[in-house]
Short mmCIF file of C-alpha atoms in Angstrom, two decimals:
data_model
loop_
_atom_site.label_atom_id
_atom_site.label_comp_id
_atom_site.label_asym_id
_atom_site.label_seq_id
_atom_site.Cartn_x
_atom_site.Cartn_y
_atom_site.Cartn_z
CA MET I 1 57.78 27.02 3.86
CA SER I 2 55.43 28.93 1.68
CA VAL I 3 55.33 26.32 -1.09
CA ALA I 4 54.35 23.71 1.33
CA HIS I 5 51.54 25.92 2.72
CA GLU I 6 50.32 26.54 -0.79
CA SER I 7 50.25 22.85 -1.67
CA MET I 8 48.49 21.88 1.44
CA ALA I 9 45.83 24.64 0.85
CA ALA I 10 45.52 23.18 -2.86
CA SER I 11 44.98 19.70 -1.60
CA ALA I 12 42.34 21.07 0.97
CA ARG I 13 40.51 22.75 -1.89
CA ARG I 14 40.59 19.58 -3.93
CA SER I 15 39.23 17.47 -1.13
CA ARG I 16 36.43 19.81 -0.42
CA PRO I 17 33.03 18.49 -1.85
CA ALA I 18 31.80 20.38 -4.57
CA ARG I 19 28.75 22.33 -3.92
CA ALA I 20 25.50 21.28 -5.70
CA VAL I 21 24.75 23.76 -8.59
CA LYS I 22 21.08 24.83 -7.92
CA LYS I 23 19.29 24.50 -11.14
CA SER I 24 16.85 27.41 -11.81
CA MET I 25 13.51 26.39 -12.83
CA GLN I 26 11.59 27.78 -15.53
CA PRO I 27 8.02 29.24 -14.94
CA GLY I 28 6.31 26.46 -16.90
CA GLU I 29 8.32 23.88 -15.11
CA ARG I 30 7.15 25.42 -11.79
CA VAL I 31 3.56 25.42 -12.71
CA ALA I 32 3.67 21.73 -13.94
CA LEU I 33 5.26 20.74 -10.45
CA TRP I 34 2.54 22.56 -8.41
CA VAL I 35 -0.15 21.26 -10.78
CA SER I 36 1.17 17.57 -10.25
CA ARG I 37 1.45 18.01 -6.48
CA VAL I 38 -2.33 19.09 -6.31
CA VAL I 39 -3.36 16.05 -8.43
CA ILE I 40 -1.44 13.71 -6.15
CA TRP I 41 -2.84 15.20 -3.04
CA CYS I 42 -6.59 14.93 -4.66
CA VAL I 43 -6.03 11.30 -5.59
CA ILE I 44 -4.56 10.68 -1.87
CA VAL I 45 -7.66 12.40 -0.51
CA MET I 46 -9.97 10.41 -2.94
CA VAL I 47 -8.43 7.31 -1.62
CA LEU I 48 -8.46 7.85 1.94
CA LEU I 49 -11.93 9.33 2.20
CA PRO I 50 -13.81 6.18 1.67
CA MET I 51 -11.57 4.42 4.22
CA TRP I 52 -12.09 7.10 6.80
CA PHE I 53 -16.01 6.55 6.23
CA VAL I 54 -15.49 2.77 6.94
CA VAL I 55 -13.49 3.69 10.32
CA ILE I 56 -16.41 6.00 11.34
CA ALA I 57 -19.04 3.30 10.55
CA SER I 58 -17.27 0.85 12.54
CA PHE I 59 -17.44 3.20 15.69
CA ASN I 60 -21.09 4.20 14.92
CA PRO I 61 -23.38 2.25 17.36
CA SER I 62 -26.38 3.27 15.12
CA ASN I 63 -25.46 0.75 12.64
CA SER I 64 -25.48 3.22 9.59
CA TYR I 65 -22.75 2.82 7.06
CA ILE I 66 -23.12 6.25 5.44
CA SER I 67 -22.33 9.33 7.60
CA PHE I 68 -21.99 13.03 6.60
CA SER I 69 -19.96 13.78 9.48
CA LEU I 70 -16.15 13.34 9.50
CA PHE I 71 -16.01 12.37 13.29
CA PRO I 72 -18.59 10.22 14.94
CA SER I 73 -20.68 12.12 17.80
CA ASN I 74 -21.30 9.13 19.83
CA ALA I 75 -18.49 6.87 18.94
CA SER I 76 -18.21 3.33 20.85
CA PHE I 77 -16.84 0.00 20.59
CA ALA I 78 -20.38 -1.71 20.44
CA ASN I 79 -19.78 -3.09 16.81
CA TYR I 80 -16.55 -4.60 17.82
CA ARG I 81 -18.05 -6.25 20.89
CA ALA I 82 -20.89 -7.53 18.82
CA LEU I 83 -18.50 -8.81 16.34
CA PHE I 84 -16.42 -10.72 18.92
CA GLN I 85 -19.55 -12.34 20.66
CA GLY I 86 -19.90 -16.02 20.02
CA GLY I 87 -16.39 -16.23 18.49
CA GLN I 88 -17.56 -16.66 14.97
CA PHE I 89 -15.14 -13.80 13.80
CA TRP I 90 -12.04 -15.75 14.98
CA ILE I 91 -13.24 -18.72 13.13
CA TRP I 92 -13.35 -16.77 10.01
CA VAL I 93 -9.93 -15.37 10.54
CA ARG I 94 -8.59 -18.73 11.35
CA ASN I 95 -9.97 -20.55 8.14
CA SER I 96 -8.86 -17.69 5.94
CA LEU I 97 -5.23 -17.72 7.42
CA LEU I 98 -5.31 -21.48 7.08
CA VAL I 99 -6.52 -21.64 3.48
CA GLY I 100 -4.50 -18.61 2.47
CA VAL I 101 -1.09 -19.79 3.85
CA VAL I 102 -1.50 -23.50 2.52
CA VAL I 103 -2.59 -22.22 -0.84
CA ALA I 104 -0.10 -19.60 -1.05
CA VAL I 105 2.75 -21.78 -0.22
CA VAL I 106 1.63 -24.77 -2.42
CA GLN I 107 0.61 -22.66 -5.42
CA SER I 108 4.12 -20.84 -5.19
CA LEU I 109 5.90 -24.15 -5.36
CA ILE I 110 3.67 -25.18 -8.41
CA THR I 111 4.05 -21.83 -10.09
CA ALA I 112 7.83 -22.09 -9.55
CA MET I 113 8.32 -25.42 -11.25
CA SER I 114 5.80 -24.70 -13.96
CA ALA I 115 7.52 -21.47 -14.93
CA PHE I 116 10.96 -22.94 -14.65
CA ALA I 117 9.78 -25.67 -17.37
CA PHE I 118 8.43 -23.02 -19.57
CA ALA I 119 11.29 -20.53 -19.27
CA LYS I 120 14.45 -22.81 -19.11
CA LEU I 121 13.50 -26.31 -20.54
CA ARG I 122 12.78 -27.15 -24.07
CA PHE I 123 10.17 -29.93 -24.57
CA TYR I 124 7.52 -30.91 -26.81
CA GLY I 125 4.35 -29.39 -26.44
CA ARG I 126 5.99 -26.16 -24.65
CA LYS I 127 4.50 -23.70 -27.11
CA TYR I 128 0.86 -25.17 -26.98
CA GLY I 129 1.15 -25.15 -23.19
CA LEU I 130 1.85 -21.55 -23.20
CA MET I 131 -0.93 -20.86 -25.43
CA ALA I 132 -3.39 -22.91 -23.34
CA LEU I 133 -2.20 -20.70 -20.27
CA LEU I 134 -2.70 -17.56 -22.31
CA LEU I 135 -6.35 -18.68 -23.31
CA LEU I 136 -7.15 -19.61 -19.44
CA GLN I 137 -6.55 -16.16 -18.47
CA MET I 138 -8.99 -14.82 -20.92
CA PHE I 139 -12.15 -16.58 -19.21
CA PRO I 140 -13.32 -15.34 -15.83
CA ASN I 141 -13.26 -17.77 -12.95
CA ILE I 142 -17.14 -17.46 -12.43
CA LEU I 143 -17.39 -19.52 -15.66
CA ALA I 144 -16.04 -22.72 -13.86
CA ILE I 145 -18.14 -22.39 -10.71
CA ALA I 146 -20.79 -24.86 -11.98
CA ALA I 147 -18.41 -27.39 -13.23
CA PHE I 148 -16.47 -27.38 -9.87
CA TYR I 149 -19.54 -27.61 -7.89
CA THR I 150 -20.92 -30.59 -9.99
CA ALA I 151 -17.75 -32.37 -9.63
CA LEU I 152 -17.36 -31.89 -5.88
CA ALA I 153 -20.99 -32.88 -5.32
CA LYS I 154 -20.44 -36.03 -7.29
CA LEU I 155 -17.47 -36.65 -4.94
CA ASN I 156 -19.26 -35.75 -1.69
CA MET I 157 -16.67 -32.96 -1.15
CA ILE I 158 -19.01 -30.03 -0.83
CA ASP I 159 -18.58 -27.84 2.67
CA MET I 160 -14.98 -29.01 3.13
CA LEU I 161 -12.19 -26.46 3.55
CA SER I 162 -9.79 -29.15 1.84
CA SER I 163 -12.10 -28.94 -1.24
CA TYR I 164 -11.84 -25.07 -1.37
CA MET I 165 -8.26 -25.34 -1.11
CA LEU I 166 -8.02 -27.92 -4.08
CA VAL I 167 -10.05 -25.52 -6.16
CA MET I 168 -8.09 -22.40 -5.50
CA LEU I 169 -4.72 -24.29 -6.33
CA GLY I 170 -5.87 -24.35 -9.78
CA THR I 171 -5.99 -20.62 -10.38
CA SER I 172 -2.38 -20.05 -11.09
CA ALA I 173 -2.21 -19.27 -14.80
CA PHE I 174 -1.49 -15.74 -14.23
CA ASN I 175 1.16 -16.32 -11.76
CA ILE I 176 2.95 -18.70 -13.99
CA TRP I 177 3.22 -16.09 -16.81
CA LEU I 178 4.34 -13.52 -14.22
CA LEU I 179 7.04 -15.97 -12.94
CA LYS I 180 8.10 -16.88 -16.28
CA GLY I 181 8.70 -13.43 -17.40
CA TYR I 182 10.84 -12.97 -14.32
CA MET I 183 12.83 -16.02 -15.01
CA ASP I 184 13.42 -15.16 -18.41
CA SER I 185 15.47 -12.12 -17.25
CA ILE I 186 17.72 -14.21 -15.49
CA PRO I 187 20.98 -14.47 -17.57
CA LYS I 188 21.24 -17.78 -19.49
CA GLU I 189 25.05 -18.13 -18.83
CA LEU I 190 24.22 -19.24 -15.34
CA ASP I 191 22.23 -22.22 -16.49
CA GLU I 192 25.02 -22.87 -19.16
CA ALA I 193 27.63 -22.64 -16.34
CA ALA I 194 25.58 -25.08 -14.03
CA VAL I 195 25.33 -27.50 -16.90
CA ILE I 196 28.95 -27.40 -17.50
CA ASP I 197 29.53 -28.19 -13.72
CA GLY I 198 27.53 -31.38 -14.22
CA THR I 199 24.36 -30.36 -12.19
CA SER I 200 20.97 -31.96 -12.93
CA THR I 201 17.77 -30.20 -13.94
CA TRP I 202 16.53 -30.41 -10.39
CA GLN I 203 19.78 -28.97 -9.14
CA ARG I 204 19.70 -25.94 -11.50
CA PHE I 205 16.17 -25.27 -10.40
CA ILE I 206 16.97 -25.57 -6.54
CA HIS I 207 20.35 -23.74 -6.47
CA VAL I 208 20.55 -21.51 -9.48
CA THR I 209 17.00 -20.45 -10.47
CA LEU I 210 15.00 -20.28 -7.38
CA PRO I 211 17.14 -18.21 -5.11
CA LEU I 212 17.27 -15.51 -7.89
CA ALA I 213 13.56 -15.75 -8.17
CA THR I 214 12.98 -15.32 -4.46
CA PRO I 215 11.70 -11.65 -4.84
CA MET I 216 9.01 -12.62 -7.41
CA MET I 217 8.06 -15.70 -5.36
CA VAL I 218 7.46 -13.29 -2.38
CA VAL I 219 5.15 -11.12 -4.66
CA ILE I 220 3.14 -14.29 -5.74
CA PHE I 221 2.85 -15.43 -2.25
CA PHE I 222 1.49 -12.14 -0.99
CA LEU I 223 -0.91 -11.74 -4.16
CA THR I 224 -2.18 -15.01 -3.64
CA LEU I 225 -2.79 -14.33 0.21
CA VAL I 226 -4.57 -11.15 -0.49
CA GLY I 227 -6.75 -12.98 -3.20
CA ILE I 228 -7.81 -15.75 -0.80
CA PHE I 229 -8.80 -13.02 1.85
CA SER I 230 -11.03 -11.25 -0.59
CA GLU I 231 -12.36 -14.17 -2.56
CA TYR I 232 -16.12 -14.85 -2.28
CA MET I 233 -17.43 -16.70 -5.35
CA PHE I 234 -15.91 -20.11 -4.95
CA ALA I 235 -16.01 -19.82 -1.11
CA GLY I 236 -19.56 -18.90 -1.01
CA THR I 237 -20.35 -21.85 -3.48
CA ILE I 238 -18.33 -24.56 -1.70
CA LEU I 239 -18.50 -23.65 1.97
CA GLN I 240 -22.00 -23.87 3.51
CA SER I 241 -21.49 -24.29 7.31
CA PRO I 242 -20.79 -21.28 9.52
CA TRP I 243 -17.83 -23.09 11.01
CA ASN I 244 -16.28 -23.34 7.61
CA TYR I 245 -16.78 -19.85 6.56
CA THR I 246 -13.93 -17.69 5.51
CA LEU I 247 -13.75 -13.94 5.93
CA GLY I 248 -15.49 -13.09 2.44
CA VAL I 249 -18.50 -15.61 3.30
CA GLY I 250 -18.82 -14.38 6.94
CA MET I 251 -18.72 -10.80 6.11
CA TYR I 252 -21.22 -11.09 3.43
CA ASN I 253 -23.63 -12.83 5.70
CA LEU I 254 -23.48 -9.83 8.03
CA ILE I 255 -24.99 -7.60 5.39
CA SER I 256 -27.31 -10.26 3.46
CA GLY I 257 -30.27 -10.36 6.03
CA GLN I 258 -33.55 -9.49 4.59
CA PHE I 259 -34.57 -7.28 7.62
CA ALA I 260 -31.24 -6.43 9.30
CA LYS I 261 -27.89 -5.47 7.76
CA ASN I 262 -25.12 -5.04 10.32
CA TRP I 263 -23.12 -2.39 8.51
CA GLY I 264 -21.28 -1.37 11.67
CA GLU I 265 -20.21 -4.87 12.28
CA PHE I 266 -19.25 -5.21 8.65
CA ALA I 267 -17.13 -2.17 8.79
CA ALA I 268 -15.24 -3.32 11.91
CA ALA I 269 -14.63 -6.65 10.43
CA ALA I 270 -13.19 -4.95 7.20
CA LEU I 271 -10.81 -3.06 9.36
CA LEU I 272 -9.72 -6.04 11.59
CA SER I 273 -9.51 -8.47 8.37
CA ALA I 274 -6.70 -6.10 6.82
CA VAL I 275 -4.44 -6.39 9.98
CA PRO I 276 -2.85 -9.69 9.00
CA LEU I 277 -2.27 -8.63 5.46
CA ALA I 278 -0.63 -5.36 6.79
CA ILE I 279 1.45 -7.39 9.10
CA VAL I 280 2.67 -9.56 6.21
CA PHE I 281 3.11 -6.69 3.82
CA ALA I 282 5.42 -5.03 6.58
CA PHE I 283 7.76 -7.87 6.62
CA ALA I 284 7.81 -8.61 3.02
CA GLN I 285 7.89 -4.96 1.78
CA ARG I 286 11.44 -5.05 0.69
CA TYR I 287 11.08 -8.35 -1.30
CA LEU I 288 7.75 -7.13 -2.84
CA THR I 289 9.44 -3.72 -4.13
CA LYS I 290 12.44 -5.65 -5.47
CA GLY I 291 10.25 -8.32 -7.18
CA LEU I 292 7.78 -5.90 -8.87
CA VAL I 293 10.58 -3.76 -10.19
CA ALA I 294 13.38 -6.29 -11.04
CA GLY I 295 11.40 -8.12 -13.62
CA SER I 296 11.04 -5.13 -15.82
CA VAL I 297 14.50 -4.73 -16.86
CA LYS I 298 16.51 -7.42 -18.69
CA GLY I 299 19.56 -8.54 -17.00
#
């Protein structure tokens, strides 16, 4: 009886989870830890403080953009009511969403096919094509505004949302390089197995590479959408009618008047324009994190 009792006690001790050994910290490590915490909190305050001033300006009816008080004394929704009058703000949001979603979807597909060709196929001119993409990234987009405007003016395509979409579809050189690096990390044995099974190049792209590259595709979609919402140079050059304005052009016109600058309405529009992107980020956060991290490790 005692032998059985001892065996049961020994098995209970073995099944009991081992306690984590508390590691003692050296004085230098403790100081470094607290210094890093202080630096992190300082950075957080530096990032959030300007955003808080934008929130204050949006509720400040005096139309002042800079306030030295952390809380507005006479807060009201006057700037939001003025922003919604006439419905122009909703037109800007609609145009930005339309252009952003269309450009993000089409550019993601073009980027995926281009990156697959450079990463998985071998063809004449592949090396020089990659060099051309690298050279295109070295020049800022502002250098091409005059050429785009001249070409669209000759084709009578100025002040059209479709023209603006067409121009923005051509700004995907960086995304191609980004997705190509991710596809290079996909094991080539998967492609070899697909070739042995008799699949075509298109089938390899659709059924093998594209599903594995979904996290990075979501990252490219989100970055493109954010870029469209914040883009002004091409939109301000191509779009000239108020009903074709995007958020960037419309918000700039709020503060570009010669005698009046609607800083309060501008701050309110800046806060509201972040709502669609925050919603997209909330739904795609899991894929964004996976896509940004997975491509850095060779598989």
